[in-house]
Short mmCIF file of C-alpha atoms in Angstrom, two decimals:
data_model
loop_
_atom_site.label_atom_id
_atom_site.label_comp_id
_atom_site.label_asym_id
_atom_site.label_seq_id
_atom_site.Cartn_x
_atom_site.Cartn_y
_atom_site.Cartn_z
CA MET A 8 166.11 -57.21 148.94
CA PRO A 9 168.09 -54.23 150.71
CA THR A 10 171.45 -54.75 152.29
CA ARG A 11 171.65 -53.92 155.97
CA GLY A 12 172.42 -50.28 156.63
CA GLN A 13 170.94 -49.11 153.21
CA ALA A 14 167.88 -47.19 154.55
CA GLY A 15 170.69 -44.38 155.55
CA ASP A 16 171.50 -42.37 158.68
CA ASP A 17 169.61 -39.29 157.51
CA GLY A 18 166.71 -39.58 160.22
CA ARG A 19 164.07 -40.34 157.45
CA LYS A 20 164.69 -44.11 157.40
CA TYR A 21 160.89 -44.84 157.60
CA GLU A 22 160.35 -43.28 154.14
CA TYR A 23 162.95 -45.35 152.69
CA VAL A 24 161.34 -48.44 154.43
CA ALA A 25 157.71 -47.31 153.35
CA GLU A 26 159.10 -46.72 149.51
CA GLN A 27 160.63 -49.94 149.57
CA LEU A 28 157.30 -51.66 150.81
CA ARG A 29 155.26 -49.99 148.34
CA THR A 30 157.44 -51.25 145.53
CA ARG A 31 157.16 -54.79 146.45
CA ILE A 32 153.38 -54.00 146.66
CA ARG A 33 153.33 -52.31 143.39
CA ASN A 34 155.34 -54.99 141.57
CA GLY A 35 153.53 -58.17 143.13
CA ALA A 36 156.03 -59.13 145.66
CA TYR A 37 153.37 -58.74 148.30
CA GLY A 38 149.91 -59.62 146.58
CA VAL A 39 146.60 -58.45 147.30
CA GLY A 40 145.11 -60.21 150.34
CA LYS A 41 148.79 -61.46 151.35
CA LEU A 42 150.44 -60.65 154.67
CA LEU A 43 153.37 -58.45 154.85
CA PRO A 44 156.52 -59.99 156.89
CA THR A 45 156.12 -59.18 160.68
CA GLN A 46 157.65 -56.21 162.37
CA ARG A 47 160.54 -58.43 163.94
CA GLU A 48 161.24 -59.58 160.25
CA LEU A 49 161.12 -56.04 158.65
CA VAL A 50 163.40 -54.78 161.70
CA ASP A 51 166.21 -57.60 160.76
CA ASP A 52 165.58 -57.21 156.81
CA PHE A 53 165.99 -53.22 157.03
CA ASP A 54 168.37 -52.96 159.65
CA VAL A 55 166.32 -50.47 161.40
CA SER A 56 164.69 -49.97 164.79
CA ARG A 57 160.86 -51.12 165.42
CA ALA A 58 159.68 -47.38 166.06
CA THR A 59 161.01 -46.75 162.22
CA VAL A 60 159.00 -50.00 161.06
CA THR A 61 155.82 -49.09 162.99
CA THR A 62 156.06 -45.41 161.35
CA ALA A 63 156.67 -46.89 157.84
CA LEU A 64 153.68 -49.20 158.31
CA ARG A 65 151.29 -46.43 159.54
CA LEU A 66 152.26 -44.65 156.32
CA LEU A 67 151.11 -47.43 154.32
CA ARG A 68 147.87 -47.88 156.42
CA ASP A 69 147.27 -44.22 156.00
CA GLU A 70 147.60 -44.54 152.22
CA GLY A 71 145.01 -47.24 152.10
CA LEU A 72 147.88 -50.02 151.07
CA ILE A 73 147.56 -52.16 153.90
CA GLU A 74 145.36 -53.00 156.95
CA SER A 75 146.31 -54.51 160.20
CA ARG A 76 144.42 -56.25 162.70
CA GLN A 77 145.72 -57.38 166.30
CA GLY A 78 147.34 -60.63 166.15
CA SER A 79 146.98 -60.93 162.33
CA GLY A 80 149.83 -58.78 161.12
CA ALA A 81 149.30 -56.36 158.01
CA ARG A 82 147.57 -57.46 154.84
CA VAL A 83 147.80 -55.65 151.29
CA LEU A 84 144.50 -54.00 150.33
CA PRO A 85 143.26 -54.02 146.45
CA ALA A 86 144.16 -50.47 144.90
CA ARG A 87 141.26 -47.89 145.24
CA THR A 88 139.72 -47.08 141.94
CA GLY A 89 141.10 -44.10 139.95
CA SER A 90 143.96 -44.08 142.58
CA ALA A 91 146.76 -45.19 140.14
CA GLY A 92 148.64 -42.34 138.27
CA ALA A 93 146.81 -39.90 139.85
CA SER A 94 149.57 -38.65 142.35
CA ALA A 95 151.40 -35.38 141.95
CA PRO A 96 155.31 -35.74 140.53
CA GLY A 97 157.64 -37.28 142.92
CA LEU A 98 154.62 -38.92 145.06
CA PRO A 99 153.89 -42.64 145.23
CA ALA A 100 151.45 -44.00 142.45
CA ILE A 101 148.58 -44.91 145.02
CA ALA A 102 148.18 -41.39 147.40
CA ARG A 103 145.32 -40.34 149.99
CA PRO A 104 143.46 -37.14 149.25
CA ALA A 105 145.82 -35.12 151.51
CA LEU A 106 148.87 -36.18 149.57
CA GLU A 107 147.12 -34.93 146.53
CA THR A 108 145.90 -31.64 147.93
CA LEU A 109 148.81 -30.33 149.79
CA HIS A 110 151.28 -30.86 146.84
CA PRO A 111 149.90 -28.36 144.24
CA HIS A 112 149.19 -25.69 146.72
CA LEU A 113 152.65 -25.87 148.12
CA GLN A 114 154.14 -26.02 144.74
CA ALA A 115 152.21 -22.77 143.76
CA ALA A 116 153.33 -21.14 147.12
CA PHE A 117 156.86 -21.86 146.26
CA GLU A 118 156.43 -19.88 143.13
CA ALA A 119 156.85 -16.64 145.08
CA GLU A 120 159.93 -14.58 145.58
CA HIS A 121 159.15 -14.54 149.23
CA ILE A 122 157.83 -17.64 150.98
CA THR A 123 155.90 -18.01 154.11
CA MET A 124 154.35 -20.84 155.80
CA ASP A 125 152.80 -20.92 158.80
CA VAL A 126 151.71 -24.36 160.02
CA PHE A 127 149.61 -25.78 163.07
CA SER A 128 149.67 -29.64 163.31
CA LEU A 129 149.98 -32.85 165.32
CA THR A 130 153.44 -33.61 164.02
CA SER A 131 154.23 -31.72 160.62
CA GLU A 132 154.53 -35.28 158.80
CA THR A 133 152.40 -34.05 155.74
CA MET A 134 154.54 -31.00 155.47
CA ASN A 135 157.94 -32.65 155.82
CA ARG A 136 156.61 -35.33 153.10
CA HIS A 137 156.15 -32.40 150.67
CA LEU A 138 158.95 -30.33 151.40
CA GLY A 139 161.51 -32.18 149.57
CA ALA A 140 159.76 -31.76 146.00
CA GLN A 141 160.05 -28.28 146.74
CA ILE A 142 163.70 -27.99 147.73
CA THR A 143 164.53 -30.27 144.63
CA ARG A 144 163.10 -27.66 142.27
CA ILE A 145 165.29 -24.90 144.04
CA HIS A 146 168.59 -27.48 143.72
CA ASP A 147 167.60 -27.48 139.79
CA GLY A 148 167.36 -24.03 139.40
CA GLU A 149 163.39 -24.42 138.43
CA ILE A 150 162.83 -21.62 141.05
CA GLN A 151 164.76 -19.21 142.81
CA PRO A 152 163.03 -17.88 146.00
CA GLN A 153 164.67 -14.89 147.88
CA SER A 154 163.47 -16.07 151.21
CA ILE A 155 161.72 -18.56 153.02
CA SER A 156 160.20 -18.50 156.58
CA LEU A 157 158.49 -21.36 158.32
CA ARG A 158 156.84 -20.91 161.58
CA LEU A 159 155.60 -24.60 162.80
CA MET A 160 153.54 -24.89 165.82
CA LEU A 161 153.07 -28.47 167.71
CA PRO A 162 151.72 -29.77 170.54
CA ASP A 163 154.10 -29.83 173.50
CA PRO A 164 155.48 -33.50 173.36
CA LYS A 165 156.07 -33.43 177.44
CA ILE A 166 152.03 -33.07 178.07
CA ARG A 167 149.67 -35.91 177.89
CA LEU A 168 147.78 -35.29 174.69
CA ALA A 169 144.23 -36.58 174.19
CA PHE A 170 145.48 -38.64 171.22
CA PRO A 171 147.10 -41.02 170.31
CA THR A 172 146.53 -43.15 173.42
CA SER A 173 145.86 -46.76 174.41
CA LEU A 174 142.33 -47.69 174.70
CA ASP A 175 142.96 -50.39 176.81
CA ASP A 176 145.90 -49.26 178.93
CA PRO A 177 145.75 -45.37 179.33
CA GLU A 178 148.83 -45.46 181.14
CA ASP A 179 150.89 -47.18 178.35
CA GLU A 180 153.19 -44.66 177.14
CA ARG A 181 154.18 -46.43 173.79
CA PRO A 182 151.67 -44.87 171.66
CA ARG A 183 152.57 -41.33 173.05
CA GLN A 184 156.53 -42.03 172.54
CA ARG A 185 155.93 -42.90 168.83
CA HIS A 186 154.02 -39.79 168.38
CA ARG A 187 156.93 -37.74 170.40
CA ASP A 188 159.44 -39.60 168.16
CA THR A 189 157.72 -38.57 165.00
CA LEU A 190 156.95 -35.13 166.00
CA ILE A 191 160.76 -34.59 167.00
CA GLN A 192 162.03 -36.23 163.85
CA CYS A 193 159.85 -34.35 161.49
CA SER A 194 160.57 -30.94 162.84
CA ARG A 195 164.21 -31.27 162.89
CA SER A 196 164.01 -32.59 159.35
CA LEU A 197 162.28 -29.60 158.18
CA ARG A 198 164.72 -27.32 160.10
CA ASN A 199 167.56 -28.90 158.68
CA GLU A 200 166.40 -29.02 155.13
CA LEU A 201 165.48 -25.63 154.88
CA ARG A 202 168.40 -24.44 156.52
CA SER A 203 170.74 -26.03 154.10
CA LEU A 204 169.24 -23.98 151.36
CA LYS A 205 171.00 -21.18 153.18
CA ARG A 206 174.48 -22.77 153.83
CA GLN A 207 174.39 -23.80 150.06
CA ARG A 208 173.71 -20.22 148.93
CA LEU A 209 170.46 -21.11 147.19
CA VAL A 210 168.09 -18.89 149.05
CA ALA A 211 169.39 -15.71 150.64
CA GLU A 212 167.28 -15.74 153.77
CA VAL A 213 166.05 -18.67 155.44
CA SER A 214 164.09 -18.52 158.88
CA VAL A 215 162.55 -21.61 160.79
CA ARG A 216 160.88 -20.98 164.19
CA ILE A 217 159.41 -23.85 166.18
CA ARG A 218 157.23 -23.32 169.20
CA THR A 219 154.85 -25.88 171.12
CA VAL A 220 151.50 -25.31 172.61
CA PRO A 221 150.00 -27.17 176.05
CA LEU A 222 146.97 -28.75 173.78
CA THR A 223 146.04 -31.59 171.41
CA PRO A 224 145.10 -29.73 168.03
CA THR A 225 141.86 -31.27 166.53
CA ASP A 226 142.56 -30.33 163.21
CA LYS A 227 145.57 -29.02 161.15
CA MET A 228 146.26 -25.91 159.11
CA TYR A 229 148.51 -24.23 156.60
CA LEU A 230 148.92 -20.76 156.03
CA LEU A 231 150.57 -20.22 152.72
CA ASN A 232 151.94 -16.65 151.92
CA LYS A 233 149.30 -15.05 154.28
CA ASP A 234 146.79 -15.79 151.55
CA LEU A 235 145.87 -19.13 151.11
CA LEU A 236 144.61 -21.77 154.09
CA LEU A 237 144.39 -25.16 154.10
CA GLU A 238 142.27 -26.93 156.74
CA GLY A 239 142.14 -30.39 157.62
CA TYR A 240 140.24 -32.62 160.64
CA TYR A 241 142.11 -35.33 162.66
CA THR A 242 139.52 -37.75 162.59
CA LEU A 243 140.08 -40.51 164.93
CA GLU A 244 140.20 -44.41 164.71
CA GLY A 245 141.27 -47.05 166.73
CA THR A 246 144.23 -49.25 165.36
CA ASP A 247 145.55 -52.64 166.41
CA PRO A 248 149.33 -52.78 166.30
CA ASP A 249 151.38 -55.81 165.17
CA GLN A 250 152.54 -57.96 167.97
CA VAL A 251 156.19 -58.50 168.22
CA GLU A 252 157.40 -61.52 169.57
CA GLY A 253 158.93 -61.16 173.02
CA GLU A 254 157.22 -57.71 173.86
CA GLU A 255 154.33 -56.97 176.15
CA GLN A 256 151.18 -57.28 174.17
CA GLU A 257 149.96 -53.73 172.89
CA GLY A 258 146.29 -53.13 172.52
CA THR A 259 144.02 -51.14 170.55
CA THR A 260 145.79 -47.45 169.87
CA LEU A 261 143.25 -44.43 169.51
CA ASN A 262 145.07 -42.76 166.47
CA SER A 263 144.14 -39.97 164.32
CA LEU A 264 144.35 -39.80 160.35
CA GLY A 265 146.71 -37.24 159.89
CA LEU A 266 148.15 -37.92 156.34
CA GLY A 267 145.22 -38.94 155.25
CA ALA A 268 143.17 -35.65 156.23
CA THR A 269 141.41 -34.32 153.33
CA LEU A 270 142.34 -30.48 153.37
CA PHE A 271 139.96 -27.98 152.64
CA PRO A 272 141.45 -24.54 150.60
CA TYR A 273 140.15 -20.96 151.10
CA SER A 274 142.28 -18.26 149.40
CA LYS A 275 141.99 -14.39 149.00
CA PRO A 276 140.27 -12.36 147.73
CA ASP A 277 137.15 -14.33 147.65
CA GLN A 278 137.53 -15.65 151.21
CA ALA A 279 139.68 -13.02 152.72
CA LEU A 280 137.90 -13.17 155.85
CA LYS A 281 138.39 -16.71 156.83
CA VAL A 282 141.95 -16.45 155.95
CA GLU A 283 142.57 -13.11 157.67
CA THR A 284 140.55 -14.82 160.84
CA ALA A 285 142.84 -17.93 160.74
CA GLN A 286 145.84 -15.91 160.46
CA SER A 287 144.82 -13.80 163.49
CA PHE A 288 144.15 -17.05 165.36
CA PHE A 289 147.64 -18.36 164.49
CA ASP A 290 149.41 -15.28 165.41
CA SER A 291 147.46 -15.01 168.90
CA TYR A 292 148.43 -18.58 169.90
CA TRP A 293 151.94 -18.08 168.42
CA ASP A 294 152.54 -14.92 170.55
CA LEU A 295 150.64 -15.45 173.83
CA LEU A 296 150.81 -19.17 174.41
CA ALA A 297 153.39 -20.85 172.38
CA GLN A 298 157.09 -21.55 173.63
CA ASP A 299 160.05 -21.97 172.04
CA ALA A 300 160.46 -25.90 171.15
CA ASP A 301 163.56 -27.06 173.43
CA PHE A 302 163.85 -30.34 171.55
CA VAL A 303 165.00 -28.93 168.13
CA ASN A 304 168.52 -28.53 168.96
CA GLN A 305 168.82 -31.47 171.24
CA PRO A 306 170.99 -34.53 170.17
#
């Protein structure tokens, strides 16, 4: 059982909570078919906010470890056949396809001397989860890139996106606020982790630019080193969040499968037209529509 405050103050507490719950599921503390503690109990257990617990549970749900239904809490699902042991190093033993797909391509991209990453996504949560493994390789001296450049394009958190939203009450701001919190948290984390490489003189040149566009992306894209495109679609689903005692009942939320989205790779020279067209698409939105994110440097 973790002690209060053990999750840390680095802005990624939800990952700590999710990993602790994964461990308990794997070691049988929460058996198949059993209910997890309520959100209120997890808030008290880990000494974190409800938003942190909600994000952690969403990760586990996206990974296929749990299911949640309104009024009945979160229940542990059976492990999917062939999933155990299939993950890339440093990832949980049970992972969804996107978690397995992005890692090797990102690892290969970081073998280059000069690394470029153009990313357009709903929150950058998937990139945020995988970047740490590459930063660890740099710290360990396994790779020694000379420069890293990230251009991250996200939906403007100030506009009303098509999703996530409440299907029962479109005016309910809670699903949108959770998305805003995740978007801002992940983008700040990416920026800080990459910039720390330059501060520690591990990488000579690091550039991180974050811009927003006034639209809801229907798919995510990663352009790595100008020669590889990864695309994945945001499939929608209705989810029923756990009810928290003392709070107003929240209805079904229209969410997107982001962490669980299968990514399709296209690379040069075989698919040069596809990659170059995607690069032109990204560049045009970045140059003509996107605006610098105003939340990055805010407290």
